[in-house]
Coordinates of C-alpha atoms in Angstrom, one line a residue:
M51 CA 194.2 92.0 25.1
E52 CA 194.2 96.3 26.8
N53 CA 191.2 98.4 27.9
V54 CA 192.0 101.8 28.3
R55 CA 190.1 104.6 29.9
V56 CA 191.2 108.3 29.1
V57 CA 190.0 111.6 31.0
K58 CA 191.3 114.5 28.9
N59 CA 191.4 117.8 30.2
P60 CA 191.2 120.1 27.2
R61 CA 192.3 123.4 27.5
K62 CA 188.9 125.3 26.2
R63 CA 186.6 124.5 29.2
V64 CA 183.3 123.2 28.2
K65 CA 180.5 123.6 30.7
R66 CA 177.8 121.3 30.9
S67 CA 174.5 123.2 30.2
T68 CA 172.0 121.4 32.4
P69 CA 172.6 119.9 36.0
T70 CA 173.5 116.2 36.2
N71 CA 171.6 113.8 38.8
E72 CA 174.9 111.3 38.8
V73 CA 176.4 110.3 42.0
C74 CA 179.8 112.1 42.7
V75 CA 182.0 109.8 43.9
L76 CA 185.1 111.8 45.8
R77 CA 186.7 108.7 47.2
A78 CA 187.9 105.5 46.5
K79 CA 189.3 102.6 47.8
A80 CA 190.9 99.4 46.8
K81 CA 188.9 96.3 48.9
I82 CA 190.1 92.8 49.5
V83 CA 186.8 91.4 48.2
S84 CA 188.3 92.0 44.8
L85 CA 189.3 88.8 42.3
N86 CA 192.6 90.2 42.4
G87 CA 192.4 90.4 46.6
G88 CA 191.5 87.2 47.0
I89 CA 194.1 85.7 45.1
V90 CA 196.5 87.6 47.0
L91 CA 194.8 86.5 50.5
A92 CA 195.4 82.8 49.3
I93 CA 198.9 83.2 48.8
V94 CA 199.3 85.2 52.2
M95 CA 197.0 82.4 53.8
L96 CA 199.2 79.5 52.1
L97 CA 202.6 81.4 53.2
T98 CA 201.1 81.7 56.8
A99 CA 200.3 77.9 56.9
I100 CA 203.8 77.0 55.7
T101 CA 205.3 79.4 58.2
I102 CA 203.2 77.8 61.0
G103 CA 203.8 74.2 59.7
S104 CA 207.7 75.1 59.9
V105 CA 207.3 76.8 63.5
L106 CA 205.6 73.8 65.1
T107 CA 207.6 70.6 63.4
S108 CA 211.5 69.8 63.3
S109 CA 211.5 69.4 59.8
F110 CA 212.9 72.4 58.7
V111 CA 216.0 73.8 59.0
A112 CA 216.0 77.2 61.0
S113 CA 217.1 79.3 58.2
Q114 CA 214.2 77.7 56.3
T115 CA 211.9 78.9 58.9
I116 CA 213.2 82.6 59.4
L117 CA 213.0 82.6 55.7
F118 CA 209.5 81.6 56.1
I119 CA 208.5 84.4 59.0
I120 CA 210.5 87.0 56.4
L121 CA 208.4 86.3 53.4
T122 CA 205.1 85.9 55.6
V123 CA 205.4 89.3 57.9
A124 CA 206.0 90.6 53.8
S125 CA 203.0 89.3 52.0
W126 CA 200.9 89.8 55.2
A127 CA 202.2 93.8 55.3
Y128 CA 201.6 94.0 51.5
L129 CA 198.2 93.0 51.6
L130 CA 197.7 95.7 54.5
D131 CA 199.4 98.4 52.4
S132 CA 197.4 97.4 49.2
T133 CA 193.9 96.9 50.8
S134 CA 194.3 100.8 52.6
E135 CA 195.0 102.4 49.1
R136 CA 192.4 105.6 48.2
M137 CA 192.2 108.2 45.7
E138 CA 190.2 111.3 46.9
L139 CA 189.1 114.5 44.9
K140 CA 190.3 116.8 47.1
G141 CA 189.5 120.2 45.8
N142 CA 191.4 120.8 42.4
Q143 CA 193.6 117.9 42.8
I144 CA 193.6 114.1 43.2
V145 CA 195.2 112.9 46.5
R146 CA 196.6 109.0 46.2
S147 CA 197.3 107.9 49.5
S148 CA 198.0 103.9 51.1
L149 CA 199.4 102.8 54.6
F150 CA 203.1 102.2 54.2
G151 CA 203.2 103.9 50.6
R152 CA 204.1 107.6 50.5
K153 CA 201.2 110.3 49.9
V154 CA 200.8 111.6 46.2
T155 CA 198.6 114.9 44.9
V156 CA 198.4 116.1 41.5
S157 CA 197.2 119.3 40.6
L158 CA 194.2 119.0 37.9
D159 CA 195.6 122.2 36.5
E160 CA 198.4 120.6 35.3
I161 CA 197.4 117.5 33.9
E162 CA 196.4 117.0 30.3
S163 CA 194.5 113.5 30.7
L164 CA 194.4 110.5 32.8
V165 CA 194.8 106.8 31.2
L166 CA 193.2 104.3 33.2
R167 CA 194.6 101.1 31.3
H168 CA 193.3 96.9 32.0
E169 CA 196.7 94.8 32.2
G170 CA 195.5 91.9 31.6
L171 CA 194.9 88.5 29.7
N172 CA 190.9 89.4 30.0
Q173 CA 188.8 91.7 31.1
N174 CA 188.3 90.2 34.5
V175 CA 191.7 89.3 35.7
G176 CA 194.3 91.6 35.5
L177 CA 195.8 94.8 37.6
E178 CA 194.8 98.4 36.7
S179 CA 198.0 101.1 36.2
L180 CA 196.7 105.0 36.1
T181 CA 198.8 107.2 33.7
L182 CA 199.3 110.9 34.2
I183 CA 200.0 113.0 31.4
Y184 CA 200.9 116.6 32.4
Q185 CA 200.5 119.3 29.7
D186 CA 204.1 119.4 28.9
E187 CA 203.5 116.2 26.9
R188 CA 205.2 114.1 30.9
E189 CA 203.9 110.9 31.9
E190 CA 204.3 109.9 35.2
Q191 CA 202.9 106.3 35.9
V192 CA 201.0 105.6 39.8
A193 CA 201.1 102.2 40.8
L194 CA 198.0 100.6 41.7
G195 CA 197.9 97.4 44.0
P196 CA 196.2 94.4 43.2
C197 CA 193.0 94.9 45.1
W198 CA 191.5 97.8 43.4
R199 CA 188.0 97.0 41.3
R200 CA 187.6 98.8 37.9
R201 CA 184.2 100.1 38.7
D202 CA 185.5 101.5 41.3
L203 CA 187.9 103.4 39.5
E204 CA 185.8 104.1 36.7
A205 CA 183.2 105.7 39.0
F206 CA 186.2 107.9 40.6
L207 CA 187.1 109.5 37.2
S208 CA 183.4 109.9 36.0
S209 CA 183.6 111.9 39.2
V210 CA 187.1 113.8 38.4
E211 CA 185.1 114.6 34.7
Q212 CA 182.1 116.2 36.6
Q213 CA 184.4 118.1 38.8
M214 CA 186.3 119.3 36.3
G215 CA 183.0 120.7 34.5
Y216 CA 183.3 119.0 31.5
E217 CA 181.5 117.0 29.1
E218 CA 182.1 113.4 27.7
V219 CA 185.6 113.7 28.5
V220 CA 185.7 110.0 29.6
E221 CA 186.6 107.8 26.7
M222 CA 187.0 104.1 26.7
Q223 CA 189.7 102.9 23.9
P224 CA 190.0 99.2 23.0

């Protein structure tokens, strides 16, 4: 089951007639305290325990121990990178950055719509993906790690809508 949230950039701007009292979220950050973050942490801890066991006991061949060490270091780096992801609204730009990943800056003037898609079997377990649809109908997928909470991303997209000054731009699609 797929849950989609769309933020559109209509060509004709509609300004809000009344000021809102909503809190504007200018920065969203991935957190290890999320369902998928906990799953990744459990896998990393299991790999770490196996690696420590392979180093302390002589029941593994040296090549197996080296393989476990490489996998453990890579999994800790992945967890660290995915928990350091953040998206910020800076002026008229969305900036996505992480510890090891490259910084991605997108101007809202070029964007037709933002699509937040929940890809998973149910509403609780799954990954989130953000698709940028440009005005020339070109699409770009922004990779989001496993440690994002959907409500944080929805609050951030609502702030993008609020910053752009549009009414009812964010839509939920089944």
